[in-house]
Coordinates of C-alpha atoms and ligand atoms in Angstrom, one line a residue:
M87 CA 0.0 0.0 0.0
F88 CA 1.4 3.4 -0.9
V89 CA 0.6 5.5 2.1
G90 CA 2.2 8.9 1.8
V91 CA 4.3 7.8 -1.1
G92 CA 4.1 9.2 -4.5
A93 CA 4.7 8.6 -8.2
S94 CA 8.4 8.2 -7.8
R95 CA 7.9 5.3 -5.4
V96 CA 5.8 3.6 -8.0
R97 CA 8.5 4.0 -10.6
D98 CA 11.0 2.5 -8.2
L99 CA 8.8 -0.4 -7.4
F100 CA 8.3 -1.4 -11.1
E101 CA 12.0 -0.9 -11.8
Q102 CA 12.8 -3.2 -8.9
G103 CA 10.4 -5.7 -10.4
R104 CA 12.1 -5.6 -13.8
K105 CA 15.5 -6.1 -12.2
N106 CA 14.3 -9.0 -10.2
A107 CA 12.3 -10.7 -12.9
P108 CA 10.9 -13.3 -12.8
C109 CA 8.8 -11.9 -10.0
I110 CA 5.4 -11.0 -8.7
I111 CA 4.6 -7.4 -7.7
F112 CA 1.8 -7.4 -5.1
I113 CA -0.1 -4.3 -4.2
D114 CA -2.4 -4.6 -1.2
E115 CA -5.4 -2.3 -0.7
L116 CA -5.4 -1.2 -4.3
D117 CA -8.4 1.2 -3.8
A118 CA -6.2 3.5 -1.6
V119 CA -4.6 4.7 -4.9
G120 CA -6.9 3.3 -7.5
R121 CA -10.1 5.1 -6.8
S122 CA -11.9 6.6 -9.8
R123 CA -10.2 9.9 -10.7
G124 CA -12.2 13.0 -10.3
A125 CA -14.9 11.2 -8.4
G126 CA -15.6 13.7 -5.6
Y127 CA -14.0 13.3 -2.2
G128 CA -13.3 17.0 -1.9
G129 CA -12.1 17.7 -5.4
G130 CA -8.9 16.5 -7.0
H131 CA -6.3 14.7 -4.9
D132 CA -3.2 15.5 -6.9
E133 CA -0.8 13.2 -5.2
R134 CA -3.0 10.2 -5.4
E135 CA -3.9 10.9 -9.0
Q136 CA -0.3 11.2 -10.0
T137 CA 0.5 7.9 -8.3
L138 CA -2.4 6.2 -10.1
N139 CA -1.3 7.7 -13.5
Q140 CA 2.2 6.5 -12.9
M141 CA 0.9 3.0 -12.1
L142 CA -1.1 3.0 -15.4
V143 CA 1.9 4.1 -17.4
E144 CA 4.2 1.5 -15.8
M145 CA 1.8 -1.3 -16.5
D146 CA 1.5 -0.3 -20.1
G147 CA 5.3 -0.3 -20.3
F148 CA 5.5 -4.1 -19.7
D149 CA 5.7 -6.4 -22.7
T150 CA 4.9 -10.1 -22.7
T151 CA 8.5 -11.1 -22.6
E152 CA 9.1 -9.6 -19.2
A153 CA 8.3 -12.2 -16.6
V154 CA 6.7 -9.8 -14.1
I155 CA 3.2 -10.5 -12.8
I156 CA 1.3 -7.7 -11.1
M157 CA -1.3 -8.6 -8.6
A158 CA -3.4 -6.4 -6.3
A159 CA -6.1 -6.9 -3.6
T160 CA -9.0 -4.8 -2.6
N161 CA -12.3 -5.0 -0.9
R162 CA -13.8 -2.4 -3.1
P163 CA -13.5 -3.4 -6.7
D164 CA -16.5 -1.2 -7.5
V165 CA -14.7 2.1 -6.7
L166 CA -11.6 1.4 -8.8
D167 CA -10.8 3.6 -11.8
P168 CA -12.0 1.8 -14.9
A169 CA -8.6 2.5 -16.6
L170 CA -7.0 0.1 -14.0
L171 CA -9.2 -2.8 -15.2
R172 CA -8.5 -2.5 -19.0
P173 CA -6.8 -5.2 -21.0
G174 CA -3.1 -5.4 -20.2
R175 CA -3.6 -4.0 -16.7
F176 CA -5.6 -5.6 -14.0
D177 CA -7.7 -7.5 -16.5
R178 CA -8.5 -10.6 -14.5
Q179 CA -10.5 -10.6 -11.3
V180 CA -10.6 -13.4 -8.8
I181 CA -13.4 -13.0 -6.3
I182 CA -12.4 -14.4 -2.9
D183 CA -15.4 -15.3 -0.8
L184 CA -15.4 -15.8 2.9
P185 CA -13.8 -19.2 3.6
D186 CA -15.9 -22.3 4.0
V187 CA -15.4 -24.7 6.8
A188 CA -12.4 -26.5 5.0
G189 CA -10.9 -23.1 4.1
R190 CA -11.2 -21.9 7.7
E191 CA -9.5 -25.0 9.0
G192 CA -6.7 -24.5 6.5
I193 CA -6.3 -20.9 7.5
L194 CA -6.2 -21.8 11.2
K195 CA -3.5 -24.4 10.5
I196 CA -1.4 -21.8 8.7
H197 CA -1.6 -19.3 11.7
A198 CA -1.1 -22.1 14.2
R199 CA 2.3 -22.9 12.7
K200 CA 3.7 -19.9 14.5
V201 CA 2.5 -21.1 17.9
K202 CA 2.7 -24.2 20.1
L203 CA -0.5 -26.1 19.9
D204 CA -1.7 -29.0 22.1
V205 CA -1.8 -32.2 20.1
A206 CA -5.4 -32.7 21.3
A207 CA -6.6 -29.3 19.9
E208 CA -9.2 -29.8 17.2
L209 CA -8.9 -27.0 14.8
S210 CA -11.6 -28.7 12.7
N211 CA -14.1 -28.1 15.6
I212 CA -13.1 -24.4 15.8
A213 CA -13.5 -24.1 12.0
R214 CA -17.0 -25.6 12.2
G215 CA -18.0 -23.1 14.9
T216 CA -16.8 -20.0 13.1
P217 CA -19.1 -19.5 10.1
G218 CA -18.7 -16.0 8.6
F219 CA -15.2 -15.5 9.9
S220 CA -12.7 -14.0 7.5
G221 CA -9.0 -14.9 7.3
A222 CA -8.2 -11.9 9.4
D223 CA -10.7 -13.0 12.1
L224 CA -9.1 -16.4 12.2
A225 CA -5.6 -14.9 12.5
N226 CA -6.9 -12.8 15.3
L227 CA -8.4 -15.9 17.0
I228 CA -5.0 -17.7 17.1
N229 CA -3.4 -14.5 18.3
E230 CA -5.9 -14.1 21.1
A231 CA -5.5 -17.8 22.1
A232 CA -1.7 -17.3 22.3
L233 CA -2.1 -14.1 24.5
L234 CA -4.5 -15.9 26.8
T235 CA -2.2 -18.9 27.1
G236 CA 0.6 -16.5 28.2
R237 CA -1.7 -14.9 30.7
R238 CA -2.5 -18.3 32.1
N239 CA 1.2 -19.0 32.5
K240 CA 1.0 -21.9 30.1
L241 CA 3.3 -22.8 27.2
I242 CA 1.0 -24.7 25.0
I243 CA -2.3 -23.5 23.5
S244 CA -5.1 -25.9 24.3
M245 CA -8.7 -26.3 23.2
S246 CA -9.8 -24.2 26.2
E247 CA -7.9 -21.1 25.0
L248 CA -9.0 -21.6 21.4
E249 CA -12.6 -21.8 22.5
E250 CA -12.3 -18.7 24.7
A251 CA -10.5 -16.8 21.9
K252 CA -13.3 -17.8 19.5
D253 CA -15.9 -16.3 21.8
K254 CA -13.9 -13.2 22.3
V255 CA -13.5 -12.5 18.5
M256 CA -17.1 -13.4 17.9
M257 CA -18.9 -11.5 20.7
G258 CA -16.3 -9.3 22.5
P259 CA -14.6 -9.8 25.8
E260 CA -16.3 -11.3 28.9
R261 CA -17.7 -8.7 31.2
R262 CA -17.6 -10.6 34.5
S263 CA -17.7 -7.3 36.5
M264 CA -20.9 -6.2 34.9
I265 CA -23.5 -5.8 37.6
I266 CA -26.6 -7.8 36.9
S267 CA -29.6 -8.2 39.2
E268 CA -30.8 -11.6 40.3
S269 CA -34.0 -11.2 38.3
E270 CA -32.1 -10.3 35.1
K271 CA -29.7 -13.2 35.6
K272 CA -32.7 -15.5 36.0
N273 CA -34.3 -14.1 32.9
T274 CA -31.1 -14.7 30.9
A275 CA -30.8 -18.3 32.2
F276 CA -34.4 -19.1 31.1
H277 CA -33.9 -17.3 27.7
E278 CA -30.7 -19.3 26.9
A279 CA -32.2 -22.6 28.3
G280 CA -35.1 -22.1 25.9
H281 CA -32.8 -21.8 22.9
A282 CA -30.7 -24.8 24.0
L283 CA -33.6 -27.1 24.8
V284 CA -35.5 -26.4 21.6
S285 CA -32.3 -26.9 19.7
L286 CA -31.8 -30.3 21.3
L287 CA -35.5 -31.3 20.7
T288 CA -35.6 -30.3 17.0
P289 CA -33.8 -32.9 14.8
Q290 CA -33.3 -30.5 11.9
A291 CA -31.8 -27.7 14.0
D292 CA -28.0 -27.0 14.0
F293 CA -26.1 -29.1 16.5
L294 CA -26.0 -27.4 19.9
H295 CA -22.5 -26.5 21.0
K296 CA -22.7 -24.6 24.3
V297 CA -24.6 -22.1 26.4
S298 CA -23.3 -19.3 28.5
I299 CA -24.9 -16.7 30.8
I300 CA -21.7 -14.8 31.3
P301 CA -22.1 -11.3 29.8
R302 CA -19.9 -10.8 26.8
G303 CA -19.7 -7.8 24.5
R304 CA -23.3 -6.5 24.2
A305 CA -24.9 -9.8 25.1
L306 CA -26.0 -10.9 28.5
G307 CA -26.1 -14.6 27.4
L308 CA -25.4 -16.7 24.4
T309 CA -26.3 -20.0 22.9
Q310 CA -23.9 -21.3 20.2
S311 CA -24.5 -24.0 17.6
L312 CA -22.2 -25.8 15.2
P313 CA -23.7 -25.6 11.7
D314 CA -23.6 -28.7 9.5
D315 CA -20.1 -28.7 8.0
G316 CA -20.9 -30.3 4.7
S317 CA -23.7 -28.2 3.3
H318 CA -23.8 -24.9 1.5
T319 CA -27.5 -24.6 1.3
M320 CA -30.4 -24.8 3.8
S321 CA -33.7 -26.7 3.3
K322 CA -37.1 -25.3 4.3
N323 CA -37.2 -27.7 7.2
E324 CA -33.8 -26.6 8.4
L325 CA -34.8 -22.9 8.1
E326 CA -38.0 -23.5 10.0
A327 CA -36.0 -25.4 12.7
R328 CA -33.7 -22.4 13.0
L329 CA -36.7 -20.1 13.4
R330 CA -38.0 -22.2 16.2
V331 CA -34.6 -22.1 18.0
L332 CA -34.5 -18.3 17.6
M333 CA -38.1 -17.9 19.0
A334 CA -37.3 -20.2 22.0
G335 CA -35.5 -17.6 24.1
R336 CA -38.4 -15.1 24.1
V337 CA -40.9 -17.9 24.7
A338 CA -39.0 -19.3 27.6
E339 CA -39.0 -15.9 29.2
E340 CA -42.7 -15.6 28.7
I341 CA -43.6 -18.9 30.1
F342 CA -41.4 -18.7 33.2
I343 CA -41.0 -15.1 34.0
G344 CA -44.5 -14.1 33.0
D345 CA -43.1 -11.0 31.4
Y346 CA -40.4 -10.5 28.8
S347 CA -37.4 -8.3 28.1
N348 CA -36.4 -6.2 25.1
G349 CA -33.2 -8.3 25.0
A350 CA -34.6 -10.7 22.4
A351 CA -34.4 -7.9 19.7
N352 CA -31.5 -9.6 17.9
D353 CA -33.2 -13.0 17.8
I354 CA -36.4 -11.4 16.5
E355 CA -34.5 -9.4 13.9
R356 CA -32.7 -12.5 12.6
A357 CA -35.9 -14.6 12.5
T358 CA -37.7 -11.9 10.6
R359 CA -34.9 -11.6 8.1
I360 CA -35.0 -15.4 7.5
A361 CA -38.8 -15.4 7.1
R362 CA -38.8 -12.5 4.7
A363 CA -36.1 -14.1 2.6
M364 CA -38.1 -17.4 2.6
V365 CA -41.0 -15.5 1.1
C366 CA -39.3 -13.0 -1.2
E367 CA -36.2 -14.8 -2.3
W368 CA -36.4 -18.5 -1.8
G369 CA -40.0 -19.2 -2.9
M370 CA -40.8 -21.0 0.4
S371 CA -44.3 -19.7 1.0
S372 CA -47.8 -20.1 -0.5
L373 CA -46.9 -17.2 -2.8
G374 CA -44.8 -19.7 -4.7
P375 CA -41.4 -19.6 -6.3
V376 CA -41.5 -16.0 -7.3
A377 CA -38.8 -13.4 -6.5
Y378 CA -40.2 -10.2 -4.9
G379 CA -38.0 -7.1 -4.9
Q380 CA -35.2 -7.8 -7.4
K381 CA -31.8 -6.9 -6.2
E382 CA -29.9 -4.3 -8.1
E383 CA -26.3 -4.9 -9.2
P384 CA -25.5 -8.0 -7.2
I385 CA -22.2 -8.3 -9.0
F386 CA -20.2 -5.8 -6.9
I387 CA -19.3 -6.8 -3.4
G388 CA -18.9 -3.9 -1.1
K389 CA -21.8 -2.0 -2.6
E390 CA -25.0 -1.6 -0.6
I391 CA -27.4 -4.0 -2.1
A392 CA -30.4 -2.0 -3.1
R393 CA -33.8 -3.5 -3.9
H394 CA -36.5 -2.0 -6.1
K395 CA -40.1 -2.7 -5.3
D396 CA -41.4 -4.6 -8.4
Y397 CA -44.8 -5.7 -7.0
S398 CA -48.2 -4.2 -6.3
E399 CA -49.5 -2.9 -3.0
E400 CA -51.8 -5.9 -2.7
K401 CA -48.8 -8.2 -3.1
A402 CA -46.9 -6.2 -0.5
R403 CA -49.8 -7.0 1.9
S404 CA -49.7 -10.7 1.0
I405 CA -45.9 -10.8 1.6
D406 CA -46.3 -9.2 5.0
D407 CA -49.0 -11.8 5.8
E408 CA -46.8 -14.7 4.8
V409 CA -43.9 -13.4 6.8
D410 CA -46.2 -13.1 9.8
K411 CA -47.5 -16.6 9.3
I412 CA -44.1 -18.2 9.2
I413 CA -42.9 -16.4 12.3
L414 CA -46.1 -16.8 14.3
S415 CA -46.3 -20.5 13.5
A416 CA -42.7 -21.1 14.7
Y417 CA -43.6 -19.1 17.8
A418 CA -46.8 -21.1 18.5
D419 CA -45.0 -24.5 18.0
V420 CA -42.2 -23.5 20.4
K421 CA -44.7 -22.3 23.0
K422 CA -46.4 -25.7 22.8
L423 CA -43.2 -27.6 23.0
L424 CA -41.7 -25.6 25.9
T425 CA -44.9 -25.7 27.8
R426 CA -44.8 -29.5 27.5
E427 CA -41.1 -29.5 28.5
K428 CA -41.4 -27.1 31.4
N429 CA -39.6 -29.4 33.8
R430 CA -36.6 -29.9 31.6
L431 CA -36.5 -26.1 30.9
K432 CA -36.5 -25.3 34.6
R433 CA -33.8 -27.8 35.4
L434 CA -31.6 -26.5 32.6
A435 CA -32.1 -22.9 33.7
E436 CA -31.3 -23.7 37.3
A437 CA -28.1 -25.6 36.3
L438 CA -27.1 -22.7 34.2
L439 CA -27.5 -20.3 37.1
E440 CA -25.2 -22.4 39.0
K441 CA -22.6 -23.3 36.4
E442 CA -22.8 -20.3 34.0
V443 CA -21.5 -22.3 31.0
M444 CA -22.6 -25.7 29.8
N445 CA -21.7 -27.7 26.7
S446 CA -24.1 -29.9 24.8
H447 CA -22.9 -33.1 26.5
E448 CA -23.4 -31.7 30.0
I449 CA -26.9 -30.5 29.0
G450 CA -27.7 -33.9 27.4
T451 CA -26.6 -35.7 30.6
L452 CA -28.6 -33.4 32.8
L453 CA -31.8 -33.7 30.8
G454 CA -31.6 -37.4 29.7
I455 CA -31.2 -36.6 26.0
K456 CA -28.7 -38.6 24.0
I457 CA -26.6 -36.1 22.1
K458 CA -24.8 -38.4 19.8
E459 CA -28.1 -40.0 18.7
Q460 CA -29.5 -36.5 18.1
E461 CA -26.7 -35.7 15.7
D462 CA -27.0 -39.0 13.8
L463 CA -30.8 -38.6 13.6
R464 CA -30.4 -35.2 12.1
K465 CA -29.9 -36.7 8.6
T466 CA -32.8 -39.2 8.7
A467 CA -35.4 -38.0 11.1
S468 CA -38.6 -36.6 9.8
P469 CA -38.8 -32.9 10.4
F470 CA -39.9 -31.7 13.9
K471 CA -41.0 -35.1 15.0
S472 CA -38.9 -35.1 18.1
T473 CA -37.4 -38.4 18.8
V474 CA -36.7 -37.5 22.4
P475 CA -39.2 -39.1 24.7
A476 CA -41.4 -36.6 26.5
E477 CA -40.5 -36.3 30.1
E478 CA -43.9 -37.2 31.4
S479 CA -43.8 -40.6 29.8
P480 CA -40.1 -41.5 29.3
A481 CA -40.8 -44.8 27.7
A482 CA -42.9 -43.6 24.8
P483 CA -41.3 -41.7 21.9
V484 CA -43.0 -38.5 20.9
T485 CA -44.5 -38.9 17.5
E486 CA -47.0 -36.1 17.3
K487 CA -46.1 -32.9 15.4
I488 CA -45.3 -30.4 18.2
Ligands
NHX764 C1 -28.6 -4.1 26.5 N1 -28.1 -6.4 26.1 O1 -28.2 -3.8 25.4 C2 -28.3 -5.4 27.1 C3 -27.0 -5.3 27.9 C4 -32.4 -11.5 26.2 C5 -31.0 -12.4 28.0 N2 -29.4 -3.3 27.2 O2 -30.5 -13.4 22.4 O3 -28.1 -10.2 25.5 O4 -30.3 -6.9 26.0 O5 -29.7 -15.7 23.2 C6 -25.5 -9.9 18.6 C7 -25.8 -10.8 19.6 C8 -28.0 -6.6 21.1 C9 -26.0 -8.6 18.7 C10 -26.6 -10.5 20.7 C11 -27.2 -6.9 20.0 C12 -27.8 -8.8 21.9 C13 -28.9 -12.2 23.6 C14 -29.1 -7.0 23.1 C15 -30.0 -12.3 25.8 N3 -29.1 -14.6 23.5 N4 -29.5 -9.1 24.3 C16 -29.6 -13.4 23.1 C17 -29.0 -10.2 24.9 C18 -29.2 -7.0 25.6 C19 -28.3 -7.5 22.0 C20 -26.7 -8.2 19.8 C21 -27.0 -9.1 20.8 C22 -31.0 -11.6 26.7 C23 -29.8 -11.4 24.5 C24 -28.8 -7.8 24.4
ZN765 ZN1 -31.6 -15.1 22.4

């Protein structure tokens, strides 16, 4: 990146490249110099413009016999000056998406080479629990784990530090000194117990990982899942299962506290976004496989995705009705399930109040739910027919739709 450097540095760089051929010249954060010329930002920026011009000239100066390859990286290909992208310059674009689970494991392994890792540490498990993480987030995770290991006067990073580092990068630092009233703590325990229990009782839901009622970042409590590692798409049943798990926090508060908090805002927002996409993008409602609200310019990453309303007022009303139906039916199903499973819910919330953090195996043992079986069943079970025996009659499997 050319911070505070000018055209002469560009000339130098390319000269070095020619001298050292064959070689690769790599320019990071290309948009810092490569933004469209004359495109606002307080009028002309002479130094930057000269740097860009010099780069264009140098790239034209190469011929095919010179073994110099020029590569650059940017998160904003949409703001680059078009001249940079013409043939003979940066004329090939490789779009690098966020890494998938295999990519994340590979990236973790690369950063872990620089540190001492316990032989029992499962980077694959950390990779599975970090969907949406970028390469930089994963580098940060390993770094945080190393710092934490030092702070604990240990020499080797173990799974416990990796797990803690993951939570920190994902949600922010733990806030153990935050003052929380008994009633708020209780509300949090029931909220998280609701997510966790519905997750365990819904075969198509993501596999439960752990639950915590230690405040962290902006959240008072947190339920984490491990999404299926092999799939890139989600079925309607899986989405509906996810909606149920999202609704479960609020429902548990309602059943046990008799009142509810505004803390479920994030759950409600995520559920609503999923339901709206099911109707408007994925053709998963009675409105059929029709896209409502076409996206504009989906090609450019980094640009706000705008939508234009390409449907009538009547259709807008139907869309809203369908979204409501999806959310309210998930909500009603969860209310039925958690009312039936009141005892388990109460036991889990009480255990959480005592232990603060529990993983899926501890929860399974406490509630008499076989975790391994749940994971295997995920692939074969019919949607929502919980295979976990109801507590009232432990011998009989539950077969009714909840
Ligand atoms: C506040 N925080 O902001 C307090 C401190 C319902 C027990 N006044 O759903 O902590 O109320 O299952 C990402 C993730 C905002 C972004 C969580 C933005 C939470 C979290 C608000 C639990 N767990 N809510 C949850 C919670 C809150 C919030 C978030 C976010 C609560 C709930 C936050
Ligand atoms: Zn929640």
